[in-house]
Short mmCIF file of C-alpha atoms in Angstrom, two decimals:
data_model
loop_
_atom_site.label_atom_id
_atom_site.label_comp_id
_atom_site.label_asym_id
_atom_site.label_seq_id
_atom_site.Cartn_x
_atom_site.Cartn_y
_atom_site.Cartn_z
CA MET A 1448 81.25 114.33 110.45
CA THR A 1449 83.48 114.23 107.39
CA ALA A 1450 81.58 113.54 104.16
CA PHE A 1451 83.59 110.68 102.68
CA ALA A 1452 82.71 109.55 99.17
CA LEU A 1453 83.89 106.90 96.77
CA GLY A 1454 85.60 108.02 93.60
CA LEU A 1455 83.59 107.75 90.41
CA LYS A 1456 85.65 104.81 89.12
CA ALA A 1457 85.21 102.94 92.41
CA GLU A 1458 81.45 103.47 92.28
CA ALA A 1459 81.30 102.27 88.68
CA ALA A 1460 83.29 99.15 89.66
CA GLY A 1461 80.71 98.23 92.31
CA TYR A 1462 82.50 99.22 95.51
CA ARG A 1463 80.34 100.40 98.42
CA LEU A 1464 80.94 102.68 101.40
CA GLU A 1465 80.04 102.49 105.11
CA GLN A 1466 81.16 105.56 107.05
CA HIS A 1467 81.24 106.37 110.74
CA ASP A 1468 81.93 109.40 112.90
CA THR A 1469 83.63 107.27 115.58
CA ILE A 1470 84.56 103.59 115.56
CA GLY A 1471 86.69 101.16 117.52
CA SER A 1472 88.42 99.60 114.53
CA THR A 1473 87.55 99.84 110.85
CA ASN A 1474 89.21 96.44 110.34
CA ALA A 1475 87.05 94.86 113.04
CA ALA A 1476 83.90 96.45 111.61
CA ALA A 1477 84.73 95.26 108.10
CA MET A 1478 85.41 91.70 109.30
CA ALA A 1479 82.14 91.73 111.24
CA GLN A 1480 80.35 92.50 107.98
CA ALA A 1481 82.19 89.62 106.33
CA ARG A 1482 81.05 87.21 109.06
CA ALA A 1483 77.48 88.50 108.69
CA GLY A 1484 77.44 87.53 105.00
CA ASP A 1485 78.23 90.82 103.26
CA VAL A 1486 79.04 90.37 99.56
CA GLY A 1487 82.31 92.31 99.78
CA ARG A 1488 83.84 95.25 97.94
CA LEU A 1489 82.93 97.25 101.03
CA TRP A 1490 84.96 100.19 102.32
CA VAL A 1491 84.56 101.09 106.02
CA VAL A 1492 85.82 104.58 106.86
CA SER A 1493 85.72 106.64 110.04
CA ASP A 1494 86.52 110.15 111.22
CA PHE A 1495 87.98 108.79 114.45
CA GLN A 1496 89.29 105.33 115.36
CA SER A 1497 89.89 104.54 119.02
CA GLU A 1498 91.28 100.99 118.74
CA GLY A 1499 93.34 100.89 115.58
CA ARG A 1500 95.18 97.62 115.00
CA GLY A 1501 98.72 97.11 113.79
CA ARG A 1502 101.41 94.50 113.48
CA ARG A 1503 102.22 92.33 116.50
CA GLY A 1504 98.86 93.24 118.09
CA SER A 1505 99.65 96.92 118.65
CA HIS A 1506 96.76 99.33 119.28
CA TRP A 1507 96.46 103.08 118.85
CA ALA A 1508 93.92 105.87 118.31
CA THR A 1509 93.71 107.49 114.88
CA ALA A 1510 93.55 111.26 115.27
CA ARG A 1511 90.46 112.96 113.89
CA GLY A 1512 91.46 114.29 110.49
CA ASN A 1513 93.75 111.35 109.67
CA LEU A 1514 92.41 108.59 107.43
CA ALA A 1515 91.29 105.25 108.87
CA ALA A 1516 89.84 102.98 106.17
CA SER A 1517 89.39 99.25 105.63
CA LEU A 1518 88.31 97.34 102.55
CA PHE A 1519 86.57 93.97 102.77
CA LEU A 1520 86.93 91.63 99.78
CA ARG A 1521 85.77 88.06 99.17
CA VAL A 1522 88.55 86.42 97.19
CA GLU A 1523 89.05 83.05 95.55
CA ALA A 1524 92.71 82.67 96.43
CA VAL A 1525 94.87 80.76 98.90
CA PRO A 1526 96.14 82.83 101.85
CA GLY A 1527 99.62 83.29 100.40
CA VAL A 1528 98.23 84.77 97.19
CA ALA A 1529 95.68 86.88 99.07
CA ALA A 1530 98.55 88.33 101.12
CA THR A 1531 99.92 89.98 97.98
CA LEU A 1532 96.97 92.38 98.17
CA GLY A 1533 99.23 94.31 100.54
CA PHE A 1534 101.30 95.32 97.53
CA VAL A 1535 98.12 96.39 95.73
CA ALA A 1536 97.35 98.58 98.74
CA GLY A 1537 100.81 100.16 98.70
CA LEU A 1538 100.61 100.96 95.00
CA SER A 1539 97.08 102.32 95.39
CA LEU A 1540 98.16 104.62 98.21
CA ASP A 1541 101.16 105.78 96.21
CA GLU A 1542 98.97 106.67 93.25
CA ALA A 1543 96.31 108.32 95.41
CA LEU A 1544 98.83 110.49 97.27
CA ARG A 1545 100.37 111.69 94.02
CA ARG A 1546 96.91 112.61 92.76
CA VAL A 1547 96.01 114.74 95.77
CA ALA A 1548 99.52 116.19 96.10
CA PRO A 1549 101.19 116.13 92.64
CA GLY A 1550 104.29 117.85 93.95
CA LEU A 1551 105.28 114.80 96.01
CA ALA A 1552 106.84 112.96 93.10
CA VAL A 1553 107.92 113.16 89.51
CA ALA A 1554 106.59 110.22 87.51
CA ILE A 1555 107.51 108.44 84.29
CA ALA A 1556 104.44 106.83 82.68
CA MET A 1557 104.03 103.05 82.82
CA ASP A 1558 101.66 100.83 80.87
CA GLY A 1559 98.76 99.49 82.92
CA LEU A 1560 98.31 102.41 85.31
CA GLU A 1561 96.55 105.73 85.02
CA PRO A 1562 98.25 108.50 83.01
CA GLY A 1563 100.97 110.03 85.12
CA ALA A 1564 101.67 106.87 87.09
CA GLY A 1565 105.20 105.56 87.12
CA ARG A 1566 108.69 105.60 88.57
CA GLN A 1567 108.97 107.88 91.55
CA SER A 1568 111.41 110.30 93.05
CA THR A 1569 112.78 109.43 96.48
CA ARG A 1570 110.20 111.54 98.37
CA LEU A 1571 107.44 108.94 98.23
CA ARG A 1572 108.49 105.31 98.65
CA LEU A 1573 106.98 101.94 99.53
CA LYS A 1574 108.64 100.06 102.39
CA TRP A 1575 108.33 96.30 102.68
CA PRO A 1576 106.03 94.88 103.77
CA ASN A 1577 103.32 97.43 104.46
CA ASP A 1578 104.41 101.06 104.91
CA VAL A 1579 104.41 104.18 102.76
CA LEU A 1580 107.26 106.60 103.43
CA LEU A 1581 107.42 110.31 102.69
CA ASP A 1582 110.86 111.90 102.92
CA GLY A 1583 111.91 108.80 104.87
CA GLY A 1584 109.18 109.09 107.53
CA LYS A 1585 106.27 106.69 107.87
CA LEU A 1586 103.23 108.35 106.34
CA ALA A 1587 100.89 105.37 106.08
CA GLY A 1588 100.55 101.79 107.21
CA ILE A 1589 98.67 98.77 105.90
CA LEU A 1590 97.35 95.73 107.78
CA LEU A 1591 95.83 92.63 106.16
CA GLU A 1592 93.60 90.17 108.02
CA ALA A 1593 91.89 87.11 106.54
CA GLU A 1594 89.36 84.47 107.57
CA PRO A 1595 87.92 81.52 105.64
CA LEU A 1596 84.27 81.74 104.60
CA ALA A 1597 81.71 78.95 104.44
CA ASP A 1598 81.71 79.02 100.62
CA GLY A 1599 85.46 78.23 100.49
CA ARG A 1600 86.55 81.77 99.69
CA LEU A 1601 88.56 84.07 101.92
CA ALA A 1602 87.34 87.20 103.64
CA VAL A 1603 90.25 89.61 103.32
CA VAL A 1604 90.25 92.96 105.11
CA ILE A 1605 92.86 95.51 104.10
CA GLY A 1606 93.24 98.23 106.73
CA ILE A 1607 94.87 101.50 105.69
CA GLY A 1608 95.86 104.39 107.91
CA VAL A 1609 97.28 107.67 106.58
CA ASN A 1610 98.75 110.53 108.62
CA VAL A 1611 96.91 113.40 106.96
CA ILE A 1612 96.99 116.11 109.63
CA GLU A 1613 99.06 114.58 112.42
CA ALA A 1614 101.92 112.10 112.75
CA PRO A 1615 102.42 110.10 115.96
CA SER A 1616 105.43 110.95 118.09
CA GLY A 1617 107.63 108.97 120.44
CA LEU A 1618 108.16 106.08 118.04
CA PRO A 1619 111.54 104.45 117.32
CA TYR A 1620 111.39 105.49 113.66
CA PRO A 1621 110.65 108.78 111.83
CA THR A 1622 107.07 109.66 110.93
CA ALA A 1623 105.46 112.15 108.56
CA ALA A 1624 102.09 113.81 107.95
CA LEU A 1625 100.79 115.57 104.86
CA ALA A 1626 99.85 118.73 106.77
CA GLY A 1627 103.30 118.91 108.30
CA LEU A 1628 104.72 119.29 104.81
CA GLY A 1629 102.27 122.01 103.82
CA ILE A 1630 99.94 119.72 101.86
CA SER A 1631 96.32 120.78 102.34
CA ALA A 1632 94.59 117.55 101.26
CA THR A 1633 91.92 116.19 103.60
CA ALA A 1634 91.23 112.61 104.64
CA ALA A 1635 88.19 112.69 102.33
CA ASP A 1636 90.39 113.78 99.41
CA VAL A 1637 92.85 110.95 100.07
CA PHE A 1638 90.09 108.37 100.46
CA SER A 1639 88.31 109.28 97.23
CA ALA A 1640 91.57 109.07 95.27
CA LEU A 1641 92.50 105.85 97.07
CA SER A 1642 89.21 104.14 96.22
CA ASP A 1643 89.65 104.98 92.52
CA ALA A 1644 93.30 103.93 92.49
CA TRP A 1645 92.44 100.63 94.18
CA ALA A 1646 89.75 99.85 91.61
CA GLY A 1647 92.30 100.18 88.80
CA ILE A 1648 95.22 98.38 90.43
CA GLU A 1649 93.11 95.49 91.73
CA ARG A 1650 92.18 94.82 88.08
CA ILE A 1651 95.89 94.42 87.33
CA TRP A 1652 96.25 92.03 90.31
CA ASP A 1653 93.39 89.94 88.82
CA GLY A 1654 92.91 87.45 91.61
CA GLY A 1655 96.69 87.10 92.00
CA ARG A 1656 97.31 86.20 88.36
CA GLY A 1657 98.70 89.68 87.72
CA PHE A 1658 101.09 89.72 90.68
CA PRO A 1659 104.21 89.59 88.46
CA ARG A 1660 103.17 92.99 87.06
CA ILE A 1661 102.29 94.28 90.54
CA ARG A 1662 105.69 93.11 91.77
CA ASP A 1663 107.51 95.03 89.03
CA LEU A 1664 105.53 98.21 89.70
CA TRP A 1665 106.10 97.91 93.45
CA LEU A 1666 109.86 97.42 93.05
CA ASP A 1667 110.03 100.58 90.92
CA ARG A 1668 108.71 102.50 93.94
CA ALA A 1669 110.38 100.54 96.74
CA ALA A 1670 112.53 101.97 99.51
CA GLY A 1671 115.88 100.40 100.28
CA VAL A 1672 116.58 98.31 97.17
CA GLY A 1673 120.32 97.66 97.10
CA GLU A 1674 120.81 99.11 100.58
CA GLU A 1675 122.01 97.56 103.81
CA ALA A 1676 119.12 95.92 105.66
CA VAL A 1677 118.56 94.72 109.21
CA VAL A 1678 115.65 92.35 109.84
CA ARG A 1679 114.40 91.44 113.31
CA ILE A 1680 112.44 88.18 113.49
CA GLY A 1681 111.57 87.58 117.12
CA GLY A 1682 114.91 87.53 118.92
CA GLU A 1683 116.91 86.90 115.73
CA ILE A 1684 118.66 89.76 113.91
CA LEU A 1685 119.67 89.31 110.28
CA ARG A 1686 121.99 91.63 108.37
CA GLY A 1687 122.45 91.80 104.63
CA ARG A 1688 121.43 93.75 101.55
CA PHE A 1689 117.88 94.15 100.21
CA GLU A 1690 118.03 92.65 96.74
CA THR A 1691 114.41 92.22 95.60
CA ILE A 1692 111.07 90.63 96.45
CA ASP A 1693 110.30 87.21 95.01
CA SER A 1694 107.26 85.83 93.19
CA GLU A 1695 105.46 85.38 96.53
CA GLY A 1696 106.23 88.89 97.78
CA ARG A 1697 108.91 87.77 100.24
CA LEU A 1698 111.82 90.09 101.01
CA MET A 1699 115.03 88.68 99.53
CA ILE A 1700 118.13 89.55 101.56
CA ARG A 1701 121.66 88.88 100.33
CA MET A 1702 123.38 87.77 103.49
CA GLU A 1703 126.98 88.60 104.38
CA ASP A 1704 128.04 85.05 103.40
CA GLY A 1705 126.59 85.56 99.91
CA THR A 1706 123.47 83.43 100.33
CA LEU A 1707 120.04 84.77 99.41
CA ARG A 1708 117.49 84.44 102.19
CA PRO A 1709 113.72 84.88 101.80
CA ILE A 1710 111.93 86.76 104.61
CA SER A 1711 108.18 86.30 105.00
CA ALA A 1712 107.71 88.57 108.02
CA GLY A 1713 109.82 90.74 110.27
CA GLU A 1714 110.73 94.26 111.33
CA VAL A 1715 112.93 95.77 108.63
CA HIS A 1716 115.25 98.79 108.57
CA PHE A 1717 117.23 100.04 105.58
CA GLY A 1718 120.18 102.29 104.90
CA ALA A 1719 121.28 104.67 107.65
CA VAL A 1720 118.67 103.38 110.10
CA ALA A 1721 119.94 99.82 109.52
CA ALA A 1722 123.50 100.93 110.12
CA ARG A 1723 122.52 102.22 113.57
CA ALA A 1724 120.50 99.13 114.46
#
């Protein structure tokens, strides 16, 4: 069984860890703790996940050696504000990956993050709404789930999966794994760095009050800004150009007729992939 451990900053900030050798879903386990009255700030991590959950109800197994982790938080925020924690997760993963594999990106320092954090090269990018790309392939995914609690707060579970040793095949988009690029970091290395990065970036988020800063940082690391975009929403296909994200975290697409359309959810492709869609 992998010996996962919180980073020192995460421990000092009061986060806790529950680890498993095998689990159905770290998200499901974290939400079960929320329903049982857990106080939150709880990471659930497993060596192997047999029933991972994704967008549109998809399920998959997380290979042993990849990272499957979920964080349960109790938050005093409306669902729309709580949803912006997905951007906190993306930034935290970005920072963690650069810590365990410094060669992935060249950074320019920014106020408010750890030394060395900042604008990235094109190797490591954040894709709206919930993916981390490495060299254009999906390296990590994020899934948020929320339920109301009896005290009026929200139980928010942020699930994070990272392809550390193995990337799935047979998908309609490119994928990537750290080991496939010669990076020797382990799932435990990534998790420790992730827990520390989260502790710092959640402080910037500050219950949603700091989202304007989070938004700026995320856009500095975003994939596809200014590029052609195709968005599938159910049976509808929209084409335009990815201009920005708004104050609520919605994707803003400049349509072919010049109008600016906000997108709250959908399957998005940018650049060359969009051109083929």
